[in-house]
Tab-separated table of C-alpha atoms and ligand atoms in Angstrom:
chain	number	residue	atom	x	y	z
S	100	MET	CA	-6.322	14.596	-5.493
S	101	VAL	CA	-5.122	16.940	-8.202
S	102	GLU	CA	-2.788	19.775	-7.414
S	103	THR	CA	-2.943	23.033	-9.285
S	104	ARG	CA	-0.090	25.284	-10.305
S	105	LEU	CA	0.480	28.128	-7.807
S	106	PRO	CA	2.540	31.362	-8.139
S	107	TYR	CA	5.570	30.135	-6.188
S	108	GLY	CA	7.121	26.704	-6.407
S	109	SER	CA	8.960	24.503	-3.967
S	110	GLN	CA	12.521	23.480	-4.601
S	111	VAL	CA	13.976	20.400	-3.049
S	112	LEU	CA	17.060	22.150	-1.679
S	113	ALA	CA	18.755	19.025	-0.306
S	114	THR	CA	18.115	15.544	1.004
S	115	GLY	CA	19.623	13.370	3.712
S	116	ALA	CA	19.342	9.869	5.122
S	117	HIS	CA	20.438	7.921	8.153
S	118	PHE	CA	20.263	4.209	9.080
S	119	PRO	CA	20.863	2.278	12.309
S	120	ARG	CA	24.254	0.725	12.827
S	121	LYS	CA	23.191	-2.899	13.213
S	122	VAL	CA	23.123	-4.894	9.986
S	123	MET	CA	20.902	-7.960	9.976
S	124	LYS	CA	21.620	-10.409	7.130
S	125	ASN	CA	19.070	-12.808	5.654
S	126	VAL	CA	20.943	-15.861	6.970
S	127	GLU	CA	20.174	-14.754	10.573
S	128	PHE	CA	16.451	-15.456	10.060
S	129	GLU	CA	17.214	-19.075	9.236
S	130	SER	CA	17.713	-19.821	12.981
S	131	PHE	CA	14.205	-18.792	14.098
S	132	VAL	CA	11.803	-18.981	11.071
S	133	GLU	CA	11.495	-21.406	8.217
S	134	THR	CA	13.163	-19.406	5.475
S	135	SER	CA	16.375	-19.113	3.600
S	136	ASP	CA	18.728	-16.498	2.254
S	137	GLU	CA	17.998	-17.851	-1.185
S	138	TRP	CA	14.157	-17.451	-0.836
S	139	ILE	CA	14.392	-13.918	0.534
S	140	LYS	CA	16.909	-12.812	-2.093
S	141	SER	CA	15.103	-14.327	-5.036
S	142	ARG	CA	11.573	-13.327	-4.028
S	143	THR	CA	12.334	-9.772	-2.716
S	144	GLY	CA	15.877	-8.715	-3.717
S	145	ILE	CA	16.602	-8.070	-0.013
S	146	GLU	CA	20.023	-9.144	1.288
S	147	SER	CA	20.193	-7.274	4.600
S	148	ARG	CA	18.396	-4.603	6.610
S	149	ARG	CA	19.298	-2.280	9.439
S	150	ILE	CA	17.791	-2.733	12.879
S	151	ALA	CA	17.550	0.135	15.363
S	152	ASP	CA	18.903	-0.515	18.826
S	153	PRO	CA	17.221	1.687	21.482
S	154	ALA	CA	20.168	0.897	23.797
S	155	LEU	CA	22.299	2.865	21.332
S	156	GLY	CA	19.727	5.615	21.364
S	157	GLU	CA	18.407	4.635	17.939
S	158	THR	CA	14.704	5.428	17.603
S	159	THR	CA	12.507	6.947	14.881
S	160	LEU	CA	13.190	10.353	16.408
S	161	THR	CA	16.977	10.026	16.515
S	162	LEU	CA	17.175	8.544	13.026
S	163	SER	CA	15.019	11.487	11.860
S	164	LEU	CA	17.316	13.924	13.640
S	165	GLU	CA	20.438	12.593	11.938
S	166	ALA	CA	18.787	12.551	8.451
S	167	ALA	CA	17.495	16.076	9.061
S	168	ARG	CA	20.933	17.318	10.037
S	169	VAL	CA	22.443	15.978	6.826
S	170	ALA	CA	19.718	17.585	4.663
S	171	LEU	CA	19.857	20.957	6.507
S	172	ASP	CA	23.630	21.028	6.309
S	173	ARG	CA	23.650	20.259	2.622
S	174	ALA	CA	20.867	22.838	1.979
S	175	GLY	CA	22.680	25.508	3.945
S	176	VAL	CA	19.418	26.122	5.868
S	177	ARG	CA	19.468	26.748	9.655
S	178	PRO	CA	16.885	25.023	11.820
S	179	ASP	CA	15.556	28.448	12.945
S	180	GLN	CA	14.602	29.158	9.275
S	181	LEU	CA	12.198	26.209	9.232
S	182	GLU	CA	8.511	27.078	9.382
S	183	PHE	CA	7.096	23.562	8.994
S	184	ILE	CA	8.277	20.093	10.015
S	185	VAL	CA	6.353	16.978	9.015
S	186	VAL	CA	7.349	13.419	9.864
S	187	GLY	CA	5.740	10.623	7.817
S	188	THR	CA	5.782	7.603	10.115
S	189	VAL	CA	3.659	4.724	11.436
S	190	THR	CA	6.255	4.017	14.133
S	191	PRO	CA	6.535	7.246	16.091
S	192	ASP	CA	8.566	7.301	19.349
S	193	THR	CA	5.387	8.165	21.170
S	194	ILE	CA	1.814	8.862	20.020
S	195	MET	CA	1.935	12.149	21.946
S	196	PRO	CA	3.998	14.260	21.700
S	197	SER	CA	4.575	13.712	18.005
S	198	THR	CA	7.972	12.781	16.576
S	199	ALA	CA	7.832	16.007	14.653
S	200	THR	CA	7.488	18.315	17.718
S	201	GLN	CA	10.193	16.388	19.493
S	202	LEU	CA	12.372	16.860	16.446
S	203	GLN	CA	11.588	20.565	16.409
S	204	ALA	CA	12.839	20.819	20.005
S	205	LEU	CA	16.025	18.857	19.325
S	206	LEU	CA	16.825	20.827	16.133
S	207	GLY	CA	15.967	24.165	17.663
S	208	ALA	CA	13.330	25.241	15.138
S	209	PRO	CA	11.027	27.551	17.155
S	210	LYS	CA	9.286	29.054	14.130
S	211	ALA	CA	8.045	25.714	12.778
S	212	PHE	CA	4.640	24.126	13.252
S	213	ALA	CA	5.109	20.406	13.380
S	214	PHE	CA	3.133	17.212	13.215
S	215	ASP	CA	3.379	13.512	12.337
S	216	LEU	CA	1.536	12.112	9.314
S	217	SER	CA	0.173	8.614	9.056
S	218	ALA	CA	0.210	7.464	5.461
S	219	ALA	CA	2.474	4.394	5.832
S	220	CYS	CA	4.987	4.044	3.025
S	221	SER	CA	3.481	7.098	1.253
S	222	GLY	CA	4.191	9.295	4.330
S	223	PHE	CA	7.110	11.118	2.727
S	224	LEU	CA	5.346	11.972	-0.477
S	225	TYR	CA	2.156	12.997	1.360
S	226	GLY	CA	4.343	15.225	3.631
S	227	MET	CA	6.240	16.739	0.737
S	228	SER	CA	2.972	17.583	-1.021
S	229	ILE	CA	1.621	19.361	2.084
S	230	ALA	CA	4.904	21.306	2.421
S	231	ASP	CA	4.717	22.134	-1.257
S	232	GLN	CA	1.193	23.561	-0.840
S	233	TYR	CA	2.234	25.883	1.990
S	234	ILE	CA	5.319	27.049	0.261
S	235	SER	CA	3.703	27.500	-3.132
S	236	ALA	CA	0.886	29.481	-1.560
S	237	GLY	CA	3.506	31.872	-0.174
S	238	ARG	CA	2.669	31.005	3.485
S	239	ILE	CA	6.052	29.651	4.471
S	240	GLY	CA	9.638	29.792	3.177
S	241	HIS	CA	11.281	26.586	4.328
S	242	ALA	CA	10.022	23.148	5.307
S	243	LEU	CA	11.617	19.922	6.605
S	244	VAL	CA	9.968	16.736	5.354
S	245	ILE	CA	10.935	13.425	6.923
S	246	GLY	CA	10.007	9.798	6.215
S	247	ALA	CA	11.205	7.631	9.098
S	248	GLU	CA	10.426	4.245	10.572
S	249	THR	CA	11.565	1.724	13.101
S	250	LEU	CA	9.398	-1.102	11.656
S	251	SER	CA	11.475	-3.596	13.603
S	252	THR	CA	9.321	-2.554	16.631
S	253	VAL	CA	6.115	-3.700	14.854
S	254	ILE	CA	7.353	-6.844	13.211
S	255	ASN	CA	6.167	-10.302	14.323
S	256	TRP	CA	9.519	-12.115	14.295
S	257	ARG	CA	7.776	-15.449	14.110
S	258	ASP	CA	5.906	-14.577	10.877
S	259	ARG	CA	8.217	-15.451	7.978
S	260	THR	CA	5.846	-13.801	5.503
S	261	THR	CA	6.581	-10.312	6.902
S	262	CYS	CA	9.542	-10.353	9.239
S	263	VAL	CA	12.124	-10.720	6.504
S	264	LEU	CA	10.850	-7.755	4.485
S	265	PHE	CA	11.161	-4.616	6.672
S	266	GLY	CA	13.948	-2.498	8.086
S	267	ASP	CA	14.548	0.768	9.938
S	268	GLY	CA	15.821	4.108	8.625
S	269	ALA	CA	15.060	7.750	7.917
S	270	GLY	CA	15.196	10.064	4.925
S	271	ALA	CA	14.788	13.835	4.875
S	272	ALA	CA	14.317	16.682	2.380
S	273	VAL	CA	14.548	20.451	2.941
S	274	LEU	CA	12.199	22.421	0.744
S	275	GLY	CA	12.452	26.129	-0.051
S	276	ARG	CA	10.393	28.631	-1.939
S	277	THR	CA	11.444	29.400	-5.568
S	278	GLU	CA	10.268	31.257	-8.596
S	279	GLY	CA	12.721	29.316	-10.756
S	280	GLU	CA	12.423	26.205	-12.880
S	281	ARG	CA	13.907	23.797	-10.347
S	282	ARG	CA	10.738	22.911	-8.404
S	283	ILE	CA	8.192	20.191	-7.722
S	284	LEU	CA	6.352	20.035	-11.014
S	285	SER	CA	3.406	17.906	-10.053
S	286	THR	CA	2.314	15.536	-7.264
S	287	ARG	CA	-0.718	13.281	-7.133
S	288	LEU	CA	-1.890	11.537	-4.009
S	289	TYR	CA	-4.402	8.753	-3.739
S	290	SER	CA	-6.031	6.521	-1.036
S	291	ASP	CA	-8.436	3.600	-0.987
S	292	GLY	CA	-9.573	2.669	2.494
S	293	GLN	CA	-11.568	-0.285	1.212
S	294	TYR	CA	-8.308	-2.203	1.036
S	295	GLY	CA	-7.119	-1.246	4.520
S	296	ASP	CA	-7.037	-4.825	5.718
S	297	LEU	CA	-4.359	-5.790	3.239
S	298	LEU	CA	-1.650	-4.069	5.312
S	299	SER	CA	-2.470	-3.248	8.902
S	300	ILE	CA	-1.539	-3.237	12.595
S	301	PRO	CA	-4.946	-4.088	14.027
S	302	HIS	CA	-4.349	-4.005	17.811
S	303	GLY	CA	-2.730	-1.618	20.288
S	304	CYS	CA	-4.602	1.574	19.676
S	305	SER	CA	-8.173	2.748	20.586
S	306	LYS	CA	-10.034	-0.072	18.883
S	307	VAL	CA	-8.244	-2.788	20.842
S	308	PRO	CA	-6.084	-1.088	23.497
S	309	VAL	CA	-3.292	-2.983	25.220
S	310	TYR	CA	-5.405	-3.391	28.400
S	311	SER	CA	-8.406	-4.871	26.519
S	312	PRO	CA	-9.151	-8.603	27.056
S	313	GLU	CA	-9.125	-8.981	23.251
S	314	TYR	CA	-5.649	-7.617	22.879
S	315	ARG	CA	-3.172	-9.936	21.165
S	316	LEU	CA	0.502	-9.061	20.822
S	317	ASP	CA	0.755	-10.825	17.448
S	318	LEU	CA	-2.044	-8.565	16.138
S	319	ALA	CA	-0.216	-5.449	17.402
S	320	LYS	CA	2.325	-6.336	14.666
S	321	ILE	CA	2.290	-5.872	10.873
S	322	GLN	CA	-0.254	-8.098	9.054
S	323	MET	CA	0.115	-8.197	5.260
S	324	LYS	CA	-1.549	-9.957	2.372
S	325	GLY	CA	1.560	-9.681	0.240
S	326	ARG	CA	0.306	-11.164	-2.973
S	327	GLU	CA	-2.670	-8.825	-3.297
S	328	ILE	CA	-0.485	-5.799	-2.305
S	329	PHE	CA	2.084	-6.775	-4.965
S	330	LYS	CA	-0.374	-6.439	-7.871
S	331	LEU	CA	-1.982	-3.200	-6.540
S	332	ALA	CA	1.426	-1.662	-5.889
S	333	ILE	CA	2.552	-2.028	-9.528
S	334	ARG	CA	-0.744	-0.953	-11.064
S	335	ASN	CA	-1.202	2.098	-8.795
S	336	MET	CA	2.401	3.343	-8.990
S	337	LEU	CA	2.147	3.138	-12.779
S	338	ASP	CA	-1.180	4.997	-12.858
S	339	ALA	CA	0.116	7.708	-10.496
S	340	SER	CA	3.294	8.034	-12.597
S	341	ALA	CA	1.270	8.465	-15.790
S	342	SER	CA	-0.841	11.151	-14.152
S	343	VAL	CA	2.030	13.340	-13.015
S	344	LEU	CA	3.668	13.044	-16.428
S	345	SER	CA	0.405	14.015	-18.092
S	346	ASP	CA	0.059	16.997	-15.663
S	347	ALA	CA	3.521	18.250	-16.733
S	348	GLY	CA	2.959	17.440	-20.454
S	349	MET	CA	5.885	15.024	-20.398
S	350	THR	CA	6.566	11.438	-21.299
S	351	THR	CA	9.013	9.021	-19.616
S	352	ALA	CA	11.565	10.028	-22.226
S	353	ASP	CA	11.665	13.505	-20.637
S	354	VAL	CA	12.547	12.023	-17.225
S	355	ASP	CA	16.169	11.654	-16.220
S	356	PHE	CA	15.729	9.393	-13.182
S	357	PHE	CA	13.009	7.208	-11.538
S	358	ILE	CA	12.677	6.232	-7.921
S	359	PHE	CA	10.063	3.618	-6.975
S	360	HIS	CA	9.101	2.641	-3.427
S	361	GLN	CA	11.511	-0.008	-2.215
S	362	ALA	CA	9.331	-2.914	-1.134
S	363	ASN	CA	10.469	-5.660	-3.537
S	364	ILE	CA	12.980	-5.734	-6.373
S	365	ARG	CA	10.378	-7.489	-8.577
S	366	ILE	CA	7.908	-4.557	-8.084
S	367	ILE	CA	10.645	-2.071	-8.937
S	368	ASP	CA	11.747	-4.027	-12.004
S	369	MET	CA	8.206	-4.439	-13.260
S	370	CYS	CA	7.444	-0.714	-12.854
S	371	ALA	CA	10.665	0.143	-14.669
S	372	LYS	CA	9.987	-2.303	-17.450
S	373	SER	CA	6.456	-1.060	-18.027
S	374	LEU	CA	7.743	2.501	-18.291
S	375	ASN	CA	10.587	1.460	-20.552
S	376	VAL	CA	13.131	2.675	-17.990
S	377	PRO	CA	16.655	1.173	-18.153
S	378	PRO	CA	18.184	-0.024	-14.888
S	379	GLU	CA	20.792	2.788	-14.860
S	380	LYS	CA	17.935	5.288	-14.516
S	381	THR	CA	16.593	3.851	-11.320
S	382	TRP	CA	17.919	3.506	-7.744
S	383	VAL	CA	17.698	0.413	-5.738
S	384	ASN	CA	18.589	0.141	-2.021
S	385	VAL	CA	16.015	-2.491	-0.964
S	386	ASP	CA	18.922	-4.990	-1.155
S	387	LYS	CA	20.748	-3.156	1.656
S	388	TYR	CA	17.893	-1.809	3.841
S	389	GLY	CA	14.803	-3.857	3.075
S	390	ASN	CA	11.519	-2.001	3.028
S	391	THR	CA	11.848	1.064	5.238
S	392	SER	CA	8.414	2.381	4.361
S	393	ALA	CA	8.238	6.195	4.355
S	394	ALA	CA	12.037	6.441	4.406
S	395	THR	CA	12.591	4.755	1.057
S	396	LEU	CA	12.038	7.659	-1.399
S	397	PRO	CA	14.065	10.392	0.358
S	398	ALA	CA	16.827	7.946	1.170
S	399	CYS	CA	17.067	6.745	-2.436
S	400	LEU	CA	17.042	10.341	-3.730
S	401	TYR	CA	19.819	11.181	-1.317
S	402	GLU	CA	21.920	8.196	-2.305
S	403	ALA	CA	21.361	8.824	-6.005
S	404	GLN	CA	22.387	12.458	-5.601
S	405	MET	CA	25.491	11.493	-3.647
S	406	ALA	CA	26.422	8.954	-6.312
S	407	GLY	CA	26.111	11.667	-9.043
S	408	LYS	CA	23.229	9.839	-10.717
S	409	VAL	CA	20.800	12.743	-10.031
S	410	LYS	CA	22.248	16.134	-10.809
S	411	GLU	CA	21.026	19.739	-10.609
S	412	GLY	CA	18.359	20.359	-13.226
S	413	ASP	CA	17.480	16.687	-13.640
S	414	THR	CA	13.840	15.658	-13.764
S	415	VAL	CA	13.079	12.875	-11.273
S	416	LEU	CA	9.871	10.825	-10.997
S	417	MET	CA	9.148	9.247	-7.627
S	418	ALA	CA	6.281	6.824	-7.018
S	419	THR	CA	5.108	5.300	-3.792
S	420	PHE	CA	2.664	2.715	-2.439
S	421	GLY	CA	1.677	1.621	1.034
S	422	GLY	CA	-0.832	0.713	3.722
S	423	GLY	CA	-4.124	2.511	3.913
S	424	LEU	CA	-4.026	1.957	1.062
S	425	THR	CA	-2.124	5.115	0.015
S	426	TRP	CA	-0.136	5.819	-3.068
S	427	GLY	CA	1.057	8.606	-5.330
S	428	ALA	CA	3.760	10.041	-7.489
S	429	SER	CA	5.728	13.243	-7.826
S	430	LEU	CA	7.655	14.791	-10.644
S	431	ILE	CA	10.465	17.047	-9.487
S	432	ARG	CA	13.028	19.188	-11.285
S	433	ILE	CA	15.876	18.845	-8.804
X	203	UT7	O1	5.555	-1.325	1.429
X	203	UT7	C1	4.207	-1.641	1.408
X	203	UT7	C2	3.855	-2.460	0.230
X	203	UT7	N1	4.299	-3.821	0.447
X	203	UT7	C3	4.597	-4.497	-0.645
X	203	UT7	O2	4.566	-3.960	-1.757
X	203	UT7	C4	4.844	-5.973	-0.526
X	203	UT7	C5	4.341	-6.625	-1.753
X	203	UT7	N2	4.415	-8.088	-1.681
X	203	UT7	C6	5.573	-8.711	-1.930
X	203	UT7	O3	6.627	-8.159	-1.993
X	203	UT7	C7	5.489	-10.220	-2.051
X	203	UT7	O4	4.186	-10.617	-2.265
X	203	UT7	C8	6.091	-11.014	-0.851
X	203	UT7	C9	7.574	-10.885	-0.812
X	203	UT7	C10	5.488	-10.496	0.442
X	203	UT7	C11	5.775	-12.489	-1.007
X	203	UT7	O5	6.278	-13.007	-2.259
X	203	UT7	P1	5.402	-13.890	-3.215
X	203	UT7	O6	6.235	-14.330	-4.318
X	203	UT7	O7	4.148	-13.051	-3.496
X	203	UT7	O8	5.119	-15.096	-2.319
X	203	UT7	P2	3.700	-15.683	-1.803
X	203	UT7	O9	3.098	-14.754	-0.775
X	203	UT7	O10	2.864	-16.033	-2.991
X	203	UT7	O11	4.146	-17.031	-1.101
X	203	UT7	C12	4.721	-18.054	-1.838
X	203	UT7	C13	5.196	-19.149	-0.853
X	203	UT7	C14	4.149	-19.479	0.193
X	203	UT7	O12	4.231	-20.874	0.483
X	203	UT7	P3	3.052	-21.862	-0.121
X	203	UT7	O13	1.781	-21.288	0.453
X	203	UT7	O14	3.130	-21.694	-1.619
X	203	UT7	O15	3.472	-23.180	0.381
X	203	UT7	C15	4.629	-18.787	1.425
X	203	UT7	O16	4.248	-19.373	2.667
X	203	UT7	O17	6.386	-18.670	-0.155
X	203	UT7	C16	6.126	-18.848	1.247
X	203	UT7	N3	6.875	-17.856	1.977
X	203	UT7	C17	8.156	-17.995	2.364
X	203	UT7	N4	9.003	-19.021	2.231
X	203	UT7	C18	10.210	-18.908	2.698
X	203	UT7	C19	6.445	-16.610	2.368
X	203	UT7	N5	7.452	-15.969	3.023
X	203	UT7	C20	8.476	-16.835	3.050
X	203	UT7	C21	9.769	-16.722	3.570
X	203	UT7	N6	10.629	-17.782	3.400
X	203	UT7	N7	10.222	-15.671	4.241
């Protein structure tokens, strides 16, 4: 999908992030699956992840709420100014009502229309692009875009090929209308449903409901063909990055900072290397949080801004890849 330039633009006014309190280190997996801290670290770059505890009130909704509050506060935007709320998630608190409408109620954002968006790890970028379209078309003034997951709820803790990879967390961005230069410059989104089986949660919805005789709990958890996904993630994030650069008439030399989906340090390193990006121009938090799916991009942007690595006026390239398959990239002047 190609986006065209519209009269207004969308500025990313501020970002936020929030993670559960409980830290789970690699070594903890050694007691229940055949793995090791060394394998996980060397093959993925992950050292620990955060795990939501519903007993502490930590769910996709509450993580989203905290991330949203940080972003709104930093943006100086009141919830009642929001006209759109979108939550990219594959682990909503409930299928109905959506996490987004529940968030609307908790925030007190009566003017917003709100829905959840299912694009797996690409959920934040897809949501940001939709918000950008409404804002750029002059239909709304402010939008809240969330990427949030509690993937710990859909992990098969006996499957060492997936359980060590994922974590819980939320990232948020508040977008506002602008006629200035600090705006989303270009976004490209892509999907290829032919590869849906590479990353899926096959059971538990309408195809095989929980009451069906065919239902299997292990198939209501994440299934992933990691090796195939690995290659496609790199190739597609690089293609999408090239496309947004070409849209803006830029090269990688014009970009101040790069944020790649945080699934595996080797994927991040290979993307950076292919684009000739030095390590100091990228952000990595997969070591601390694992793969938090839709939360990774906004959380990285927030952390990079807080660390002073991304400053006002900087050009940032973000690229994502996930189940569906879905992928894309966005070039933003912050
Ligand atoms: O966010 C959505 C997108 N997701 C991704 O981008 C994930 C992309 N894929 C990856 O990050 C990597 O493919 C993995 C981390 C999932 C796997 O790394 P790999 O280097 O591709 O390993 P592999 O799948 O080729 O497996 C190598 C070996 C296998 O053993 P055999 O068959 O060679 O005997 C696995 O069974 O490593 C084994 N293995 C493990 N060993 C210890 C797989 N998981 C583990 C584990 N601990 N946790």
